[in-house]
Amino acid sequence: MSEVWKPSVTVAAVIERDGRFLMVEEHSAGGLRINQPAGHLEPGESLIAAAVREALEESAHVFSPTALVGTYLSRNVSSSRGGMSVTYLRFAFAGTVGEQLQRPLDDGIVRTLWMTREELAASAARHRSPLVLRCVDDYLRGQRAPLELVHTDPSAVGDLPDH
């Protein structure tokens, strides 16, 4: 076998306040979609640091992760990648945020929304993936794991050596 298969690693922030969840409305190849503040793990970054960074970039909120809600493996056909099938490995973190900071949102993010579970379910056709509602439902079921289960070896973070 000459190919190396690698799923795209992503993180998501599941943030609830007063029965509503912090979501973002974003442009995607499939149109305007709803998602948690989420994105790709970057080289030299821990999963927790990636979740904090993505939440800040996409929602302008400082996110403080408190637990791992779950890990999720999914696959979809990407119209932006010429119909290629892409597998995603998502790590969803629960946590808290303060007030929204005065800073621009990441490219492609239109706005932030605070939505109830019912509003999310009613807008399922506009979700970035089926994992959006699944993560919220897992959170509402009380699914939490301590952050200590998410270990990052020091060799994985910081500046990466040149090859």
Short mmCIF file of C-alpha atoms in Angstrom, two decimals:
data_model
loop_
_atom_site.label_atom_id
_atom_site.label_comp_id
_atom_site.label_asym_id
_atom_site.label_seq_id
_atom_site.Cartn_x
_atom_site.Cartn_y
_atom_site.Cartn_z
CA MET A 1 0.00 0.00 0.00
CA SER A 2 1.62 3.27 -1.11
CA GLU A 3 -0.95 5.74 0.27
CA VAL A 4 -1.01 6.98 3.84
CA TRP A 5 -4.55 7.51 5.06
CA LYS A 6 -4.93 10.44 7.45
CA PRO A 7 -8.22 11.78 8.76
CA SER A 8 -8.55 15.54 9.17
CA VAL A 9 -8.39 16.30 12.89
CA THR A 10 -10.85 18.94 14.05
CA VAL A 11 -11.94 20.45 17.35
CA ALA A 12 -15.25 21.98 18.43
CA ALA A 13 -16.38 24.08 21.38
CA VAL A 14 -19.74 23.12 22.90
CA ILE A 15 -20.74 26.17 24.91
CA GLU A 16 -24.06 26.44 26.74
CA ARG A 17 -25.40 29.45 28.60
CA ASP A 18 -28.93 29.71 29.97
CA GLY A 19 -30.21 26.86 27.80
CA ARG A 20 -28.71 28.24 24.57
CA PHE A 21 -25.63 27.12 22.66
CA LEU A 22 -23.04 29.39 21.07
CA MET A 23 -23.03 28.70 17.34
CA VAL A 24 -21.53 30.34 14.29
CA GLU A 25 -23.08 30.92 10.91
CA GLU A 26 -20.44 30.43 8.25
CA HIS A 27 -19.97 30.30 4.51
CA SER A 28 -19.02 26.88 3.16
CA ALA A 29 -18.91 25.23 -0.23
CA GLY A 30 -22.46 24.01 0.50
CA GLY A 31 -23.77 27.48 1.34
CA LEU A 32 -24.44 29.26 4.61
CA ARG A 33 -24.12 26.71 7.44
CA ILE A 34 -24.44 26.50 11.23
CA ASN A 35 -21.67 24.98 13.32
CA GLN A 36 -20.09 25.11 16.74
CA PRO A 37 -16.98 27.26 16.84
CA ALA A 38 -14.74 24.62 15.30
CA GLY A 39 -11.81 24.03 13.01
CA HIS A 40 -8.68 22.10 12.20
CA LEU A 41 -5.84 21.19 14.49
CA GLU A 42 -2.71 23.06 13.39
CA PRO A 43 0.88 21.72 13.48
CA GLY A 44 2.56 22.18 16.86
CA GLU A 45 -0.74 22.68 18.70
CA SER A 46 -2.49 20.64 21.38
CA LEU A 47 -6.14 19.68 20.93
CA ILE A 48 -7.18 21.87 23.86
CA ALA A 49 -5.19 24.86 22.55
CA ALA A 50 -6.80 24.36 19.13
CA ALA A 51 -10.30 24.48 20.66
CA VAL A 52 -9.43 27.69 22.54
CA ARG A 53 -7.97 29.27 19.38
CA GLU A 54 -10.86 28.27 17.12
CA ALA A 55 -13.47 29.56 19.56
CA LEU A 56 -11.68 32.91 19.78
CA GLU A 57 -11.17 33.21 16.00
CA GLU A 58 -14.72 32.20 15.08
CA SER A 59 -16.78 33.70 17.92
CA ALA A 60 -14.52 36.37 19.51
CA HIS A 61 -15.11 34.67 22.87
CA VAL A 62 -12.31 33.44 25.14
CA PHE A 63 -13.12 29.76 25.67
CA SER A 64 -12.08 27.83 28.79
CA PRO A 65 -12.47 24.09 28.20
CA THR A 66 -13.65 22.09 31.21
CA ALA A 67 -14.31 18.61 29.77
CA LEU A 68 -14.18 16.43 26.68
CA VAL A 69 -17.72 15.79 25.42
CA GLY A 70 -16.66 13.16 22.91
CA THR A 71 -14.63 12.07 19.93
CA TYR A 72 -16.39 11.58 16.62
CA LEU A 73 -15.38 9.97 13.35
CA SER A 74 -17.33 10.97 10.24
CA ARG A 75 -16.93 11.12 6.50
CA ASN A 76 -18.47 13.33 3.88
CA VAL A 77 -18.04 14.15 0.24
CA SER A 78 -16.44 17.56 -0.09
CA SER A 79 -17.69 19.69 -2.97
CA SER A 80 -14.79 22.08 -2.33
CA ARG A 81 -12.34 19.20 -2.90
CA GLY A 82 -13.74 18.03 -6.20
CA GLY A 83 -16.12 15.45 -4.77
CA MET A 84 -13.38 13.75 -2.78
CA SER A 85 -14.41 11.82 0.33
CA VAL A 86 -12.91 13.33 3.49
CA THR A 87 -12.82 11.65 6.90
CA TYR A 88 -12.89 13.86 9.99
CA LEU A 89 -11.86 13.02 13.54
CA ARG A 90 -13.56 15.60 15.80
CA PHE A 91 -12.77 16.28 19.44
CA ALA A 92 -15.61 18.24 21.08
CA PHE A 93 -14.92 20.14 24.29
CA ALA A 94 -17.39 21.65 26.76
CA GLY A 95 -16.47 24.83 28.55
CA THR A 96 -17.31 28.38 29.46
CA VAL A 97 -16.88 31.77 27.81
CA GLY A 98 -16.95 35.38 28.90
CA GLU A 99 -18.51 38.25 27.01
CA GLN A 100 -17.77 38.67 23.32
CA LEU A 101 -14.59 40.65 22.63
CA GLN A 102 -14.37 43.46 20.10
CA ARG A 103 -12.38 41.70 17.37
CA PRO A 104 -13.10 40.57 13.83
CA LEU A 105 -14.45 37.08 13.25
CA ASP A 106 -12.50 34.58 11.15
CA ASP A 107 -12.85 34.67 7.36
CA GLY A 108 -16.11 33.06 6.29
CA ILE A 109 -17.85 33.54 9.64
CA VAL A 110 -20.94 35.71 9.19
CA ARG A 111 -22.10 35.96 12.82
CA THR A 112 -22.50 34.21 16.13
CA LEU A 113 -25.84 32.89 17.37
CA TRP A 114 -27.14 31.62 20.69
CA MET A 115 -29.57 28.80 19.86
CA THR A 116 -31.67 26.38 21.90
CA ARG A 117 -31.51 22.66 21.22
CA GLU A 118 -34.97 22.93 19.62
CA GLU A 119 -33.81 25.73 17.30
CA LEU A 120 -30.78 23.65 16.35
CA ALA A 121 -32.93 20.61 15.60
CA ALA A 122 -35.27 22.73 13.46
CA SER A 123 -32.30 24.01 11.43
CA ALA A 124 -30.61 20.60 10.94
CA ALA A 125 -30.63 20.96 7.14
CA ARG A 126 -28.28 23.94 7.54
CA HIS A 127 -25.78 22.23 9.87
CA ARG A 128 -22.18 21.96 8.72
CA SER A 129 -22.35 18.25 9.59
CA PRO A 130 -24.57 15.80 11.49
CA LEU A 131 -22.06 16.08 14.34
CA VAL A 132 -23.35 19.56 15.27
CA LEU A 133 -26.55 18.24 16.85
CA ARG A 134 -24.91 15.00 18.03
CA CYS A 135 -22.37 16.97 20.12
CA VAL A 136 -25.13 19.09 21.68
CA ASP A 137 -27.21 16.00 22.46
CA ASP A 138 -24.21 14.24 24.02
CA TYR A 139 -23.56 17.35 26.11
CA LEU A 140 -27.21 17.50 27.24
CA ARG A 141 -27.05 13.80 28.21
CA GLY A 142 -24.23 14.79 30.58
CA GLN A 143 -21.51 13.08 28.60
CA ARG A 144 -18.21 14.49 29.94
CA ALA A 145 -14.70 13.15 30.35
CA PRO A 146 -11.96 14.88 32.31
CA LEU A 147 -9.46 16.90 30.29
CA GLU A 148 -6.72 14.69 31.74
CA LEU A 149 -7.81 12.06 29.19
CA VAL A 150 -6.56 14.37 26.44
CA HIS A 151 -2.79 14.03 26.76
CA THR A 152 -0.36 15.97 24.59
CA ASP A 153 3.23 14.82 24.63
CA PRO A 154 5.68 17.78 24.65
CA SER A 155 7.15 16.50 21.38
CA ALA A 156 3.86 17.39 19.62
CA VAL A 157 3.68 21.07 20.55
CA GLY A 158 5.75 24.16 19.90
CA ASP A 159 8.08 24.68 17.02
CA LEU A 160 8.38 21.70 14.75
CA PRO A 161 11.84 20.64 13.58
CA ASP A 162 12.78 21.06 9.91
CA HIS A 163 12.89 17.83 7.95
#
